[in-house]
CSV table of C-alpha atoms in Angstrom, one decimal:
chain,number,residue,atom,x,y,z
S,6,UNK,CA,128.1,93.4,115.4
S,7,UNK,CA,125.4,95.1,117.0
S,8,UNK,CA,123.8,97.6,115.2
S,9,UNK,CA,121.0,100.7,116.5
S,10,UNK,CA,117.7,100.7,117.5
S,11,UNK,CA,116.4,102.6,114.2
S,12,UNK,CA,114.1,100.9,111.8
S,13,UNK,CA,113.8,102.7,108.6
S,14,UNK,CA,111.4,103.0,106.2
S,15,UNK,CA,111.5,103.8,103.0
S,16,UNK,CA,109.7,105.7,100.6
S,17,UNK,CA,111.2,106.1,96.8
S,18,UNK,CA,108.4,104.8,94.5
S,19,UNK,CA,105.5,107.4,94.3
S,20,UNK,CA,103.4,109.0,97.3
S,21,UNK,CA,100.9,106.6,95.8
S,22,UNK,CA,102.6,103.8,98.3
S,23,UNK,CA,103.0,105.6,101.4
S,24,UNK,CA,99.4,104.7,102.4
S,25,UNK,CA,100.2,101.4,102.5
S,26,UNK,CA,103.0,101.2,105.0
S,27,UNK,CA,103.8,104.6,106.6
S,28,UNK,CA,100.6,103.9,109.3
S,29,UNK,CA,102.5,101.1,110.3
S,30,UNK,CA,105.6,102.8,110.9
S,31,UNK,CA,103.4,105.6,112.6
S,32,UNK,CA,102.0,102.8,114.5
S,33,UNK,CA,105.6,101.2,115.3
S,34,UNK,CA,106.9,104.9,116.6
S,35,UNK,CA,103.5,104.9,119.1
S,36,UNK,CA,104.7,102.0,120.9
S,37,UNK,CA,107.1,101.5,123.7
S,38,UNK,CA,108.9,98.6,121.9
S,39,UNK,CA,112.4,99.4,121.8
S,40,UNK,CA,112.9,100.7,118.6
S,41,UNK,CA,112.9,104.5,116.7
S,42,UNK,CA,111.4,104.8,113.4
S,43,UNK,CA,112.7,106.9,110.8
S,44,UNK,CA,110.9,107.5,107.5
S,45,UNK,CA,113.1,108.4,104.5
S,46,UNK,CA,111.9,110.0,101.2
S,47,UNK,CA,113.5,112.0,98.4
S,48,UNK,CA,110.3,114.7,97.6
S,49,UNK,CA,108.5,117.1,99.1
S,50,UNK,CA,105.3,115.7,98.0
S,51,UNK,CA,106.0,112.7,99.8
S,52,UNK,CA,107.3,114.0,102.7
S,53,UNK,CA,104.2,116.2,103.3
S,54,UNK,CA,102.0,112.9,103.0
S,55,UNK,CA,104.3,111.3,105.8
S,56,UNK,CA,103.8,114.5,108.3
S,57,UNK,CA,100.1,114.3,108.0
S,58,UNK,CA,99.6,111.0,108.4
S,59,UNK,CA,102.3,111.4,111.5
S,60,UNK,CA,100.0,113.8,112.6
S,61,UNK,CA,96.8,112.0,111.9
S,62,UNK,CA,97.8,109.1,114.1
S,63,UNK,CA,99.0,111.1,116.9
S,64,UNK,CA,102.7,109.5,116.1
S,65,UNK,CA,105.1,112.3,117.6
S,66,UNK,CA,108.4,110.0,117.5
S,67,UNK,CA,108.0,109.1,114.1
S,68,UNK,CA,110.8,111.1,112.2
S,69,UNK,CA,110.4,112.3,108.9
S,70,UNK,CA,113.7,112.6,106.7
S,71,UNK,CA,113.8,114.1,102.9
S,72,UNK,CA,117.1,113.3,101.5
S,73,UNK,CA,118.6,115.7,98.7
S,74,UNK,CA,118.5,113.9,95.0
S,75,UNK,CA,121.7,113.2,93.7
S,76,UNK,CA,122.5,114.6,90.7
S,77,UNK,CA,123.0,111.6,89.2
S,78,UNK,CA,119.4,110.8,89.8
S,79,UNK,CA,118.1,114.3,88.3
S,80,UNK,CA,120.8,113.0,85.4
S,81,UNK,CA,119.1,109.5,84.6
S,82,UNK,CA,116.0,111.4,84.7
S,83,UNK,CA,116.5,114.1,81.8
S,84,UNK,CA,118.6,111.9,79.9
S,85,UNK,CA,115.8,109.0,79.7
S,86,UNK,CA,112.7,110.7,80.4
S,87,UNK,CA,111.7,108.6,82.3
S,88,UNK,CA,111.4,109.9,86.2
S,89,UNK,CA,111.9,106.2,87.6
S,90,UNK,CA,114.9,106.5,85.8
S,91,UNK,CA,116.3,108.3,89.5
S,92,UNK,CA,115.3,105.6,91.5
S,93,UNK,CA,118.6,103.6,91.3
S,94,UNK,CA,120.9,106.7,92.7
S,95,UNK,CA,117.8,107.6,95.4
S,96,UNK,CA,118.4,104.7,96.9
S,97,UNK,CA,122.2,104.5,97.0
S,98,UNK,CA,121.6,108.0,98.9
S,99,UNK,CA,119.2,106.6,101.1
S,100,UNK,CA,121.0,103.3,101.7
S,101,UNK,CA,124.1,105.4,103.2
S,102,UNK,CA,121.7,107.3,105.2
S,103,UNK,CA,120.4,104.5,106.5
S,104,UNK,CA,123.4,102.7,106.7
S,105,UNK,CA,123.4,102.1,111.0
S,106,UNK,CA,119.6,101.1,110.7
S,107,UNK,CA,118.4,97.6,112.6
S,108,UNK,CA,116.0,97.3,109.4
S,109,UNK,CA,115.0,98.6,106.2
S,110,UNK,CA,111.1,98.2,105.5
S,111,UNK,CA,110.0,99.4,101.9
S,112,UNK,CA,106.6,98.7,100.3
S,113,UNK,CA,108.0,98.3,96.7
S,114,UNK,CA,110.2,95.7,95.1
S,115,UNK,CA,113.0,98.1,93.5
S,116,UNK,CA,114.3,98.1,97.1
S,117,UNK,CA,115.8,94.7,96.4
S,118,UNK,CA,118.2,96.4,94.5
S,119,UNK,CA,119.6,97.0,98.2
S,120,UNK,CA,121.4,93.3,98.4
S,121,UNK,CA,123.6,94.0,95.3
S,122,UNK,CA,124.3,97.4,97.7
S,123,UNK,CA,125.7,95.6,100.0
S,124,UNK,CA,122.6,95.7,102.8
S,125,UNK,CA,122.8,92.4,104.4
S,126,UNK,CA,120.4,92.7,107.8
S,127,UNK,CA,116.7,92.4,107.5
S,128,UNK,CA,115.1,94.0,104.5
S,129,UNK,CA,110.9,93.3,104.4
S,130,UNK,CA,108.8,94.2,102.4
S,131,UNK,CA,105.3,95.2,102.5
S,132,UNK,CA,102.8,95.1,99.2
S,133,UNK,CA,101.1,97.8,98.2
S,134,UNK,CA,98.1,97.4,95.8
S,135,UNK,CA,96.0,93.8,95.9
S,136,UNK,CA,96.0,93.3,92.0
S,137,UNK,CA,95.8,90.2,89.6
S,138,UNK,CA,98.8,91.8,87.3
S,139,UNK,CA,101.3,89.3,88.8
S,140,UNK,CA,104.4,91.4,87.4
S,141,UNK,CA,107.5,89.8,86.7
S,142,UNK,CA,109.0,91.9,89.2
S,143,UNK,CA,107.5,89.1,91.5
S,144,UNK,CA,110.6,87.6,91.3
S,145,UNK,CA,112.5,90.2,93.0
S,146,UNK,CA,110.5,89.0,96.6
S,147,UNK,CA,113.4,86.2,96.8
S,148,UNK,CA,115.6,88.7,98.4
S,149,UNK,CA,113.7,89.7,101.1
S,150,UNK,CA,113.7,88.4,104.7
S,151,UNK,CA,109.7,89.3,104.9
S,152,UNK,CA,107.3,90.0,103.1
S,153,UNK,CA,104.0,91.3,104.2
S,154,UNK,CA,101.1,91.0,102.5
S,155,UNK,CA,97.4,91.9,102.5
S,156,UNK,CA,95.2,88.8,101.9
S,157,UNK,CA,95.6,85.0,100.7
S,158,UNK,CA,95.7,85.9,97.9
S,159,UNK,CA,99.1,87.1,97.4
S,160,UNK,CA,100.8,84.4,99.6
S,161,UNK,CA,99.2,82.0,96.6
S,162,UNK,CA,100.5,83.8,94.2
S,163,UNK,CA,104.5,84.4,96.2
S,164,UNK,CA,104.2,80.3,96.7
S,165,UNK,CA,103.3,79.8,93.0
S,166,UNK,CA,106.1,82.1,92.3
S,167,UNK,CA,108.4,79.9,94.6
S,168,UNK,CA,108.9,82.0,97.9
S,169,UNK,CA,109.3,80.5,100.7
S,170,UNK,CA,105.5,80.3,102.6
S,171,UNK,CA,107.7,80.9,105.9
S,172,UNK,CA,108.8,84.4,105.0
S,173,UNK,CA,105.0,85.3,103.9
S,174,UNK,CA,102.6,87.0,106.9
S,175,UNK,CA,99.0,88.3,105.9
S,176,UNK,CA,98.4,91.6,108.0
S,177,UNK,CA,95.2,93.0,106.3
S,178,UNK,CA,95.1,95.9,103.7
S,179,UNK,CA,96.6,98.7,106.0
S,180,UNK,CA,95.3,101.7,103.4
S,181,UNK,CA,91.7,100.4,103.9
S,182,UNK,CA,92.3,100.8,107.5
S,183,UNK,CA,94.1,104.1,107.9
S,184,UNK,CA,91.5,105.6,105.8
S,185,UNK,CA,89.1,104.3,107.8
S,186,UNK,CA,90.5,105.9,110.8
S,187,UNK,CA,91.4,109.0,108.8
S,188,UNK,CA,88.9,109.6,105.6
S,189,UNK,CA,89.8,112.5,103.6
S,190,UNK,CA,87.3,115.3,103.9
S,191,UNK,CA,83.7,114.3,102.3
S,192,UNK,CA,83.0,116.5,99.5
S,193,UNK,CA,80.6,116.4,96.3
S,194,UNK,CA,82.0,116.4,92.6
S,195,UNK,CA,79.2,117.3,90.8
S,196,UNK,CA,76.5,119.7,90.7
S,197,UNK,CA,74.1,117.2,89.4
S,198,UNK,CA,72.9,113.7,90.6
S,199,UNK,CA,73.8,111.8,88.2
S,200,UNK,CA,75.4,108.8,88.4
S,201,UNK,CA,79.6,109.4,88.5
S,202,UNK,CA,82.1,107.2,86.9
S,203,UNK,CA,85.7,106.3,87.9
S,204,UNK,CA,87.7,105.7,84.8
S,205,UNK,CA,91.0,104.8,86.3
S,206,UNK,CA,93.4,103.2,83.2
S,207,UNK,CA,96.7,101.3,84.9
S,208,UNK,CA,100.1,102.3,83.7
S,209,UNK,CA,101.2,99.1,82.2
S,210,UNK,CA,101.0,99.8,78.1
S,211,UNK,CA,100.8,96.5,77.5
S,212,UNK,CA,97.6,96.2,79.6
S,213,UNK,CA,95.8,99.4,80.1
S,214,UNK,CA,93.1,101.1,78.2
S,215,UNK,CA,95.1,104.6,78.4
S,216,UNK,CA,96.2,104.5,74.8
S,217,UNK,CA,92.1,104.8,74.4
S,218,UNK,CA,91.0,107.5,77.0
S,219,UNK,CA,90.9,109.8,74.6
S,220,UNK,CA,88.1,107.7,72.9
S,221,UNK,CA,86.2,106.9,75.8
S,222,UNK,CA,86.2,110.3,77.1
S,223,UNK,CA,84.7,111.4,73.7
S,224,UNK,CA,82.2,109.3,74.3
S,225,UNK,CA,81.0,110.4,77.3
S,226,UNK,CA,81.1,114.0,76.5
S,227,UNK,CA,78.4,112.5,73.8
S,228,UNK,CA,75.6,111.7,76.8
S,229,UNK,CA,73.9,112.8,79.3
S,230,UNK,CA,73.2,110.4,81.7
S,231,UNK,CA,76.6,110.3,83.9
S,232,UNK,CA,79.4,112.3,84.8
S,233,UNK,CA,83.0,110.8,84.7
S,234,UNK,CA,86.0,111.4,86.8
S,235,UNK,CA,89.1,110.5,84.5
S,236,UNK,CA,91.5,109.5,87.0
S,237,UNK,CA,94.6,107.1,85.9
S,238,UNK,CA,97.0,105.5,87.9
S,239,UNK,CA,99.3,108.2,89.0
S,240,UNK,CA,102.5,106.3,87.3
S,241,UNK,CA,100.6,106.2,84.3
S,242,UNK,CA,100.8,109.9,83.6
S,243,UNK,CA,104.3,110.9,85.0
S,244,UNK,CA,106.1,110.5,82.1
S,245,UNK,CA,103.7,112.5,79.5
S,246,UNK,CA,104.5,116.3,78.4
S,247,UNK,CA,103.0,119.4,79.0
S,248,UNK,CA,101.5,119.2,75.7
S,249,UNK,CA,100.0,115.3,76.6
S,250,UNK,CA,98.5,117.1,79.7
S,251,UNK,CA,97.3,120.1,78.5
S,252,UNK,CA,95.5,118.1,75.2
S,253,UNK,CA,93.7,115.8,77.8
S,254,UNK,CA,92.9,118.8,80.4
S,255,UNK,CA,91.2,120.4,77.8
S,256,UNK,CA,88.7,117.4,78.0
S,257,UNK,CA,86.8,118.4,81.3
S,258,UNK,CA,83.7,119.8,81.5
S,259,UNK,CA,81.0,120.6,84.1
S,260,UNK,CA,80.3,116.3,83.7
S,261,UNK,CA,83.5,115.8,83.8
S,262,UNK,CA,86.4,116.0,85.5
S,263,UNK,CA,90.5,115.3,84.5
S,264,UNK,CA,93.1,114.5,87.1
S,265,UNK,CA,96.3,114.3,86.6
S,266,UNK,CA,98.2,114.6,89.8
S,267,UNK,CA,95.7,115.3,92.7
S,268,UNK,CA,96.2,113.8,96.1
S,269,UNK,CA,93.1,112.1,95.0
S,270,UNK,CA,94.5,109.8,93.0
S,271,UNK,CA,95.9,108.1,95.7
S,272,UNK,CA,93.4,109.0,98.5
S,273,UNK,CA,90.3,106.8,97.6
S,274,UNK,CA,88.5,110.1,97.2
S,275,UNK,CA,87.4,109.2,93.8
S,276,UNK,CA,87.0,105.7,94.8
S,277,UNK,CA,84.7,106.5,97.8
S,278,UNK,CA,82.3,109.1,95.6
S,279,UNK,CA,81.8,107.0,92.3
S,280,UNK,CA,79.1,104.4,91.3
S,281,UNK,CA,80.5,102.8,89.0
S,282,UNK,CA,84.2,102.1,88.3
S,283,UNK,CA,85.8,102.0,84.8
S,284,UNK,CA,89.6,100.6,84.5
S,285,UNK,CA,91.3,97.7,83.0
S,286,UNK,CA,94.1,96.7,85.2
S,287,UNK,CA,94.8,98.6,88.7
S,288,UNK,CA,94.5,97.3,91.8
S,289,UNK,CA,92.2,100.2,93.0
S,290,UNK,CA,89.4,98.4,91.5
S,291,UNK,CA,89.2,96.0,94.7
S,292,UNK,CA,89.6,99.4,96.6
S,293,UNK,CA,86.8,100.6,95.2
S,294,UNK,CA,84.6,96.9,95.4
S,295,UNK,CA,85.7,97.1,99.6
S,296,UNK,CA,82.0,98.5,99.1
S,297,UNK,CA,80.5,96.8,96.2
S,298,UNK,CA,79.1,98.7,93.3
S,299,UNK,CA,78.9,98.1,89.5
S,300,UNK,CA,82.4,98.1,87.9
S,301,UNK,CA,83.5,97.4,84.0
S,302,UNK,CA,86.4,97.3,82.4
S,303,UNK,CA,87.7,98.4,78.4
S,304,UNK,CA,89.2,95.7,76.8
S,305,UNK,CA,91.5,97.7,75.0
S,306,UNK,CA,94.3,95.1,73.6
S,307,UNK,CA,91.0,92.3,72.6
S,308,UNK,CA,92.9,90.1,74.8
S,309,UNK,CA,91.5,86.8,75.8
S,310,UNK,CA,90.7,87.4,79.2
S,311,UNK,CA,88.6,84.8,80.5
S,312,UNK,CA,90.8,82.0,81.2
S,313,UNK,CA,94.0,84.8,81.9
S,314,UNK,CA,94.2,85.0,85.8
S,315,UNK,CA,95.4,88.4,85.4
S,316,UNK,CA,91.9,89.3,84.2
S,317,UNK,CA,90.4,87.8,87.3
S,318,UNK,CA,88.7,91.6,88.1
S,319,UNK,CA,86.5,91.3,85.2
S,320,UNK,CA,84.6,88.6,86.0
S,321,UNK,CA,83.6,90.9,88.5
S,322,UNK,CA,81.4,92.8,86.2
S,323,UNK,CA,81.1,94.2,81.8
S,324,UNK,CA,83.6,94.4,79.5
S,325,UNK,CA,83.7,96.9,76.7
S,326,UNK,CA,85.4,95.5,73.9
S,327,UNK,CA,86.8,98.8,72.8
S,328,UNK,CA,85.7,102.5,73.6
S,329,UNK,CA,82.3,102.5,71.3
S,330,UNK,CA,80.5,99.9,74.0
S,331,UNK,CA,81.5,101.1,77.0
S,332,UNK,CA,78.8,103.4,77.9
S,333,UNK,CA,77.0,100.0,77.1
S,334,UNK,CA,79.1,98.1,79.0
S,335,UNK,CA,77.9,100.5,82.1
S,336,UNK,CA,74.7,100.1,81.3
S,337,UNK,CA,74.4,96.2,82.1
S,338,UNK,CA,76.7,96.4,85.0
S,339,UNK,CA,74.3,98.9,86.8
S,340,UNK,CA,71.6,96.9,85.4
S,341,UNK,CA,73.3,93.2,86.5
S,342,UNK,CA,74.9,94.4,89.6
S,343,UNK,CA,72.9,92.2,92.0
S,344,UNK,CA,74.1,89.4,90.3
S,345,UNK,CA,77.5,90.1,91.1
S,346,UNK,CA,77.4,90.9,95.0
S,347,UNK,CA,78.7,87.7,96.4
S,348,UNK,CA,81.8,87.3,94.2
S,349,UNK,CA,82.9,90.8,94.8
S,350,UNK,CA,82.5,90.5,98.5
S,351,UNK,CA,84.5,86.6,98.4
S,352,UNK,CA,87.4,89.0,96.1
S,353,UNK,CA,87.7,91.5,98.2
S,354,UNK,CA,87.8,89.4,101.4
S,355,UNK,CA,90.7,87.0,99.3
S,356,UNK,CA,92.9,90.4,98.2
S,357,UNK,CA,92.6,91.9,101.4
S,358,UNK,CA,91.6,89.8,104.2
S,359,UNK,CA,90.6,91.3,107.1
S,360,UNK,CA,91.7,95.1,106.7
S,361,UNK,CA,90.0,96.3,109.8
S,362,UNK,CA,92.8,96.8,112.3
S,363,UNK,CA,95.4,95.9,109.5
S,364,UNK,CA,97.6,98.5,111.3
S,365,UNK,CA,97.8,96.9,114.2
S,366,UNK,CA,98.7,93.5,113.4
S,367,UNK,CA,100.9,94.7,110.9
S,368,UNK,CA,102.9,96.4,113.1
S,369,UNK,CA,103.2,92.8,115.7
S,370,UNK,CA,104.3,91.1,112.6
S,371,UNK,CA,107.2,93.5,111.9
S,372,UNK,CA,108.0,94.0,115.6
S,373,UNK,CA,107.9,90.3,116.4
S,374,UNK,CA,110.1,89.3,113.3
S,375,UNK,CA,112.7,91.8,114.2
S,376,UNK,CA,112.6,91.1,118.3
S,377,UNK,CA,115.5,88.6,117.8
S,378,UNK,CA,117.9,90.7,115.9
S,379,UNK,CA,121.0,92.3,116.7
């Protein structure tokens, strides 16, 4: 059976993703290839983000479609607390809307679920992020047709795993490159010049430093020598109450600033305008090493890191072995940063290969995988 011309492209897993693969759809839409592209999402948020970068790559054919949330999704939600609790009914919704589609292209891995939907032409998938967490969500790559990836370093990591190298294509980090294209406005955070910090804490529990930001927030509201921008990964705070917000909100001062649901989160704002970034765990710390600057990271769980590949990162600078060293722990990476130069620029290069024109040879791969099929 022969089925349309539409590719879709789907978007249920945080606008934090949509960097990562919607410039290649607005890429795909720009060409005269044979196929339509149609981006499906379930929020306003992230259909807002789709539109402007639409607009930002002058893609006028790319459609952008917001599908109500079931009930059932809104359901899952309230009754777990948890909002990734919706996923599962989001994407039945958007598997019937997408239902006549040539392809479905997604840049997370719950999308897999779509096989035990019943979706049996091409689903790929594109990472997003170029971290050494390795989750064991991995495993869920075995269902796709192709899977797209940044750098080398996570087709090592897919073979280790035991996908199939033929299914794996590098294409570059595309965020690197679409915010190259298109920066986000350029404007200061502080009314000082001191140095700024990044303190960016990933959502996994059983790896992140969140359960201390309290504590190392305290501690910089006891100096004077640099202003900090607590940022965490966005899925890191979308579960807390008003009450968690409001108690860390009332942190900030004029040296410091909490976000907890900007676009800059995702935007590489923060990541573009710090010296120094703080974290444990996300993959935004090679984002921010795309330029290389000082970094350190809280060892908040006093794992053994140095022989753990999933602690790769902090070889890449000082680790804090708790909140009360950290502002020490800054200290010698500013003061040892030279030192580390060369590895961060061979890291980088292995997470992301070469992201300059990512876009564009993202978008071959995908067109030149799909050419065949009917």
């Amino acid at each position: 059976m022969i089925f349309g011309s539409e590719i879709s492209f789907l978007f249920i897993g945080g606008t934090h993703q949509i960097h990562h693969l919607a410039p290649v759809a607005a890429e795909v839409s720009r060409r005269t290839c044979g196929f339509s592209v149609r981006c499906i999402c379930a929020d306003t948020e992230a259909e807002a983000t789709l539109r402007n970068i639409a607009a930002q790559m002058g893609a006028d054919a790319m459609v952008v479609t917001r599908v109500p949330v079931p009930w059932l999704a809104r359901l899952a939600a309230r009754i777990t607390g948890r909002k990734a609790a919706a996923k599962g009914p989001i994407l039945a919704a958007i598997r019937w809307r997408a239902r006549h589609s040539r392809a479905i292209v997604v840049p997370e891995r719950t999308s897999a679920a779509l096989r035990k939907m019943g979706w049996r032409r091409p689903l790929i998938h594109f990472r997003h992020g170029a971290g050494d967490r390795a989750p064991a969500s991995e495993a869920r790559l075995n269902v796709f047709d192709l899977i797209v990836v940044p750098g080398e370093k996570d087709v090592k990591r897919a073979v280790e795993q035991g996908i199939e190298r033929s299914r794996l294509r590098v294409g570059g980090y595309v965020k690197l490159d679409y915010l190259r294209i298109a920066p986000p406005p350029a404007e200061r955070l502080f009314g000082n010049d001191l140095p700024t910090v990044l303190y960016n804490p990933h959502f996994d529990p059983r790896l992140s430093s969140l359960g201390l930001a309290r504590e190392v927030i305290e501690r910089f509201r006891g100096q004077d020598r640099y202003n900090l921008v607590f940022a965490p990964h966005i899925r890191a705070i979308e579960d807390m109450s008003a009450a968690e917000r409001d108690s860390l909100m009332s942190l900030a001062s004029g040296r410091i600033i909490i976000d907890l649901g900007s676009p800059h989160l995702f935007d590489m704002h923060y990541t573009r305008a710090a010296d120094l970034y703080l974290g444990d765990m996300s993959s935004q710390l090679y984002e921010f090493l795309s330029s290389p600057r000082p970094v350190a990271f809280v060892n908040a769980h006093g794992v053994d890191w140095r022989s753990d590949p999933r602690y790769a990162g902090w070889h890449l600078g000082e680790v804090a072995e708790g909140a009360d060293t950290v502002v020490a722990a800054m200290d010698r990476a500013f003061a040892g940063h030279p030192r580390k130069i060369e590895a961060q620029i061979k890291a980088v290069k292995f997470a992301f290969g070469e992201y300059e024109g990512a876009i564009g040879r993202s978008a071959d791969i995908l067109l030149d995988a799909l050419s065949g099929v009917q």
